[in-house]
Amino acid sequence: MLVIIKDSYDDLSRQTAAMVAERIRKKPDLVLGLATGVTPLGLYKELIRLYNEEGLSFARVTTFNLDEYIGLPRTHPQSYFHFMQENFFRHIDIEPRALHIPDGMAPDIDAQCEWYEQQIARHGGIDVQILGIGANGHIAFNEPGSSLGSRTRIKTLTDQTVEDNSRFFKTAEEVPKTAITMGIGTIMEAREVFLLARGTAKAKAVRAAIEGPITAMVPASIIQMHRKAYVLLDRDAASQLTHVFRG
Ligand code: F6R
């Protein structure tokens, strides 16, 4: 696990985008795992800039998003499908059929989860998985207590996550209470994992994930077991780490 601490969120986004771009240039048909939320917005902005200004092409890239709310149509402004279109996909040259986001309106959610796992396998697995981290240590919608070997499935969100996400909805009651999420076992099979965090609100979770014991109560702590994991932090998110070498 390599922990990279940058002075600012912009630096963090640029660094992550440069790492993703390097991999796409090396392997144009990269399979890229993506996250929603505010943390990767700077990364997406920078990747869009690289597409517009530096000829980075996504034409052969395949993507798999981590999760989607159950019960929100793709056109809903808070669906993750809509989020990805608005903040990333519609600005680049990616093929619409190469985008994968679980369908939260699927009539058979279990079959949808199974199909998602099969699609990941059919594409040869995920090369690089982008992750954010919840204040409670969750990754994707794998909340504390999730099985560390779990696969794509339906999960009930914790009260804290519903509350955290309510800033995007008019009221907390409107926030969906269930989601389809890649499992921790699914995420761990990605060849490389980039976990991003910004701000003091994440500092405690980052410390628990990196320096604490590996435990299902802090799902992100499983990253300690990954063969090729990068943790990219701004100074605030890194502020509670005790093992930092300042050179
Ligand atoms: C989103 C996801 C979530 C977020 C996490 C952090 O696809 O999987 O686990 O990464 O909740 O969200 P932000 O970045 O909004 O703080």
Coordinates of C-alpha atoms and ligand atoms in Angstrom, one line a residue:
M1 CA 0.0 0.0 0.0
L2 CA 1.4 3.4 -1.0
V3 CA 0.0 6.4 0.8
I4 CA 0.4 9.6 -1.2
I5 CA -0.3 12.9 0.5
K6 CA -0.8 16.0 -1.5
D7 CA -0.9 19.7 -0.4
S8 CA -4.4 20.4 -1.9
Y9 CA -7.4 18.7 -3.3
D10 CA -6.5 20.0 -6.8
D11 CA -3.0 18.4 -6.5
L12 CA -4.7 15.2 -5.4
S13 CA -7.0 15.2 -8.3
R14 CA -4.2 16.0 -10.8
Q15 CA -2.0 13.2 -9.4
T16 CA -4.8 10.6 -9.6
A17 CA -5.8 11.7 -13.1
A18 CA -2.1 11.4 -14.2
M19 CA -2.0 7.9 -12.8
V20 CA -5.2 6.9 -14.6
A21 CA -4.1 8.5 -17.8
E22 CA -0.8 6.7 -17.7
R23 CA -2.6 3.4 -17.5
I24 CA -5.0 4.2 -20.3
R25 CA -2.1 5.2 -22.5
K26 CA -0.3 2.0 -21.8
K27 CA -3.5 -0.1 -22.2
P28 CA -6.2 1.8 -24.3
D29 CA -8.8 -0.9 -23.5
L30 CA -8.4 -0.4 -19.8
V31 CA -11.3 -1.6 -17.5
L32 CA -11.8 1.3 -15.1
G33 CA -13.9 1.0 -11.9
L34 CA -15.5 4.3 -11.0
A35 CA -17.1 5.9 -7.9
T36 CA -19.6 8.7 -7.5
G37 CA -19.7 11.3 -4.6
V38 CA -17.9 14.6 -4.3
T39 CA -14.4 13.2 -3.9
P40 CA -13.7 12.0 -7.5
L41 CA -15.2 15.2 -9.0
G42 CA -11.8 16.8 -9.4
L43 CA -10.4 13.6 -10.9
Y44 CA -13.2 13.6 -13.5
K45 CA -12.6 17.3 -14.2
E46 CA -8.9 16.7 -14.8
L47 CA -9.5 13.6 -17.0
I48 CA -11.9 15.7 -19.1
R49 CA -9.2 18.3 -19.4
L50 CA -6.7 15.7 -20.5
Y51 CA -9.2 14.5 -23.1
N52 CA -9.8 18.0 -24.4
E53 CA -6.3 19.3 -24.3
E54 CA -3.9 16.4 -24.3
G55 CA -5.5 13.8 -26.6
L56 CA -6.3 11.3 -23.9
S57 CA -8.9 9.0 -25.5
F58 CA -11.5 6.8 -23.7
A59 CA -12.8 5.3 -27.0
R60 CA -11.7 1.8 -26.0
V61 CA -12.1 2.1 -22.2
T62 CA -14.8 0.1 -20.4
T63 CA -16.1 1.3 -17.0
F64 CA -17.9 -0.3 -14.1
N65 CA -19.4 1.9 -11.4
L66 CA -19.4 0.7 -7.8
D67 CA -23.0 1.2 -7.0
E68 CA -26.4 2.6 -7.6
Y69 CA -29.5 3.4 -5.6
I70 CA -32.4 1.0 -5.8
G71 CA -35.7 2.6 -6.9
L72 CA -34.3 5.7 -8.7
P73 CA -34.7 5.8 -12.5
R74 CA -31.6 6.6 -14.5
T75 CA -33.1 10.0 -15.4
H76 CA -33.4 10.9 -11.7
P77 CA -31.0 13.8 -10.9
Q78 CA -29.7 11.9 -7.9
S79 CA -29.2 8.6 -9.6
Y80 CA -25.6 7.6 -10.0
F81 CA -26.2 7.0 -13.7
H82 CA -27.2 10.6 -14.1
F83 CA -24.3 11.8 -11.9
M84 CA -21.8 10.0 -14.1
Q85 CA -23.3 11.3 -17.3
E86 CA -23.3 14.9 -16.1
N87 CA -19.9 14.9 -14.4
F88 CA -17.8 12.7 -16.7
F89 CA -19.2 10.5 -19.5
R90 CA -21.0 13.1 -21.6
H91 CA -17.7 15.2 -21.8
I92 CA -15.5 12.4 -23.2
D93 CA -15.4 10.0 -26.1
I94 CA -16.4 6.9 -24.3
E95 CA -18.8 4.5 -26.0
P96 CA -22.2 4.4 -24.3
R97 CA -22.2 0.6 -24.5
A98 CA -18.9 0.4 -22.6
L99 CA -20.4 2.0 -19.5
H100 CA -21.7 -0.2 -16.7
I101 CA -23.7 1.0 -13.8
P102 CA -26.0 -1.4 -11.8
D103 CA -29.7 -0.8 -12.7
G104 CA -31.5 0.1 -9.6
M105 CA -34.8 -0.3 -11.4
A106 CA -34.2 -3.9 -12.5
P107 CA -37.3 -6.0 -11.8
D108 CA -35.1 -8.8 -10.4
I109 CA -32.3 -7.1 -8.3
D110 CA -30.6 -10.4 -7.4
A111 CA -30.3 -11.3 -11.1
Q112 CA -29.0 -7.8 -11.8
C113 CA -26.3 -8.3 -9.2
E114 CA -25.3 -11.7 -10.7
W115 CA -25.3 -10.1 -14.2
Y116 CA -23.0 -7.3 -13.0
E117 CA -20.5 -9.8 -11.7
Q118 CA -20.6 -11.7 -14.9
Q119 CA -20.0 -8.6 -17.0
I120 CA -16.9 -7.7 -14.9
A121 CA -15.6 -11.2 -15.5
R122 CA -16.5 -11.2 -19.2
H123 CA -14.3 -8.0 -19.6
G124 CA -11.4 -9.7 -17.9
G125 CA -11.8 -8.0 -14.5
I126 CA -11.2 -4.5 -13.4
D127 CA -7.8 -3.0 -14.0
V128 CA -8.0 0.1 -11.8
Q129 CA -10.7 0.7 -9.2
I130 CA -11.3 4.3 -8.0
L131 CA -12.7 4.4 -4.4
G132 CA -13.9 7.0 -2.0
I133 CA -14.4 6.4 1.7
G134 CA -17.3 7.1 3.9
A135 CA -16.9 8.9 7.3
N136 CA -17.8 5.5 8.8
G137 CA -15.1 3.7 6.8
H138 CA -17.4 2.3 4.1
I139 CA -16.3 1.6 0.5
A140 CA -18.9 1.7 -2.2
F141 CA -22.1 0.9 -0.1
N142 CA -20.3 -1.8 1.9
E143 CA -21.2 -0.4 5.3
P144 CA -19.5 -1.4 8.6
G145 CA -20.2 -5.1 9.3
S146 CA -20.2 -6.0 5.6
S147 CA -18.5 -9.3 4.8
L148 CA -15.0 -8.8 3.6
G149 CA -15.5 -11.5 1.0
S150 CA -18.9 -10.1 -0.3
R151 CA -19.9 -9.9 -4.0
T152 CA -22.2 -7.5 -5.8
R153 CA -25.5 -7.5 -3.9
I154 CA -28.3 -5.4 -2.3
K155 CA -27.4 -3.5 0.8
T156 CA -29.3 -1.4 3.3
L157 CA -27.7 1.9 4.0
T158 CA -26.8 2.9 7.6
D159 CA -28.6 5.9 9.2
Q160 CA -25.3 7.8 8.9
T161 CA -25.0 7.3 5.2
V162 CA -28.6 8.2 4.6
E163 CA -27.9 11.4 6.6
D164 CA -24.7 12.1 4.7
N165 CA -26.4 11.6 1.4
S166 CA -29.5 13.7 2.4
R167 CA -27.6 16.9 1.4
F168 CA -28.3 15.9 -2.2
F169 CA -32.0 15.4 -1.7
K170 CA -34.7 17.8 -0.5
T171 CA -35.4 15.7 2.6
A172 CA -33.8 12.7 4.4
E173 CA -37.1 10.8 3.6
E174 CA -36.4 11.0 -0.1
V175 CA -32.9 9.3 0.2
P176 CA -33.2 5.7 -1.0
K177 CA -32.5 3.2 1.9
T178 CA -31.1 0.4 -0.3
A179 CA -28.6 0.2 -3.1
I180 CA -26.8 -2.3 -5.3
T181 CA -23.2 -2.3 -4.5
M182 CA -20.1 -4.2 -5.7
G183 CA -18.9 -6.4 -2.8
I184 CA -15.7 -6.0 -0.9
G185 CA -14.5 -9.3 -2.5
T186 CA -15.4 -7.9 -6.0
I187 CA -13.4 -4.6 -5.3
M188 CA -10.4 -6.6 -4.0
E189 CA -10.1 -8.4 -7.3
A190 CA -9.3 -5.2 -9.1
R191 CA -5.7 -5.3 -10.2
E192 CA -5.0 -1.9 -8.7
V193 CA -7.1 0.2 -6.3
F194 CA -6.9 4.0 -5.8
L195 CA -8.6 5.1 -2.6
L196 CA -9.1 8.9 -2.5
A197 CA -10.0 11.1 0.5
R198 CA -10.1 14.8 1.1
G199 CA -10.9 16.9 4.1
T200 CA -10.9 16.6 7.9
A201 CA -14.3 14.8 7.9
K202 CA -12.5 11.8 6.5
A203 CA -9.4 11.9 8.7
K204 CA -10.6 9.5 11.3
A205 CA -11.9 6.9 8.8
V206 CA -8.6 7.2 6.8
R207 CA -6.6 6.6 10.0
A208 CA -8.8 3.6 10.9
A209 CA -8.5 2.2 7.4
I210 CA -4.7 2.6 7.1
E211 CA -3.4 2.3 10.6
G212 CA -6.1 0.3 12.4
P213 CA -6.7 -3.4 12.4
I214 CA -8.3 -5.1 9.4
T215 CA -12.0 -5.4 10.4
A216 CA -15.4 -5.6 8.8
M217 CA -16.3 -2.7 11.0
V218 CA -14.1 -0.5 8.9
P219 CA -14.6 -2.0 5.4
A220 CA -11.9 0.2 3.8
S221 CA -9.3 -1.4 6.1
I222 CA -9.3 -4.4 3.7
I223 CA -7.2 -2.3 1.4
Q224 CA -4.2 -3.2 3.6
M225 CA -4.5 -6.7 2.1
H226 CA -4.5 -5.5 -1.5
R227 CA -1.4 -6.2 -3.6
K228 CA -1.4 -2.9 -5.4
A229 CA -3.3 -0.2 -3.5
Y230 CA -2.7 3.5 -3.6
V231 CA -4.2 5.8 -0.9
L232 CA -4.3 9.4 -2.2
L233 CA -5.0 12.0 0.4
D234 CA -5.0 15.8 0.9
R235 CA -3.3 17.1 4.0
D236 CA -6.6 17.4 5.9
A237 CA -7.6 13.8 5.2
A238 CA -4.1 12.7 6.3
S239 CA -4.1 14.8 9.5
Q240 CA -4.7 12.0 11.9
L241 CA -2.1 9.6 10.5
T242 CA 0.7 8.9 12.9
H243 CA 3.1 7.2 10.5
V244 CA 3.9 10.0 8.2
F245 CA 7.4 10.7 7.0
R246 CA 7.9 14.3 6.2
G247 CA 10.9 14.7 4.0
Ligands
F6R1 C1 -19.9 6.2 -4.3 C2 -19.4 5.4 -3.2 C3 -19.3 5.9 -1.8 C4 -18.5 7.2 -1.7 C5 -18.3 7.6 -0.2 C6 -17.6 9.0 -0.1 O1 -19.9 5.5 -5.5 O2 -19.1 4.3 -3.5 O3 -18.7 4.9 -1.0 O4 -17.2 7.0 -2.3 O5 -19.5 7.7 0.4 O6 -18.5 9.9 -0.7 P1 -18.0 11.4 -0.9 O7 -16.9 11.4 -1.9 O8 -19.2 12.2 -1.4 O9 -17.5 11.9 0.4

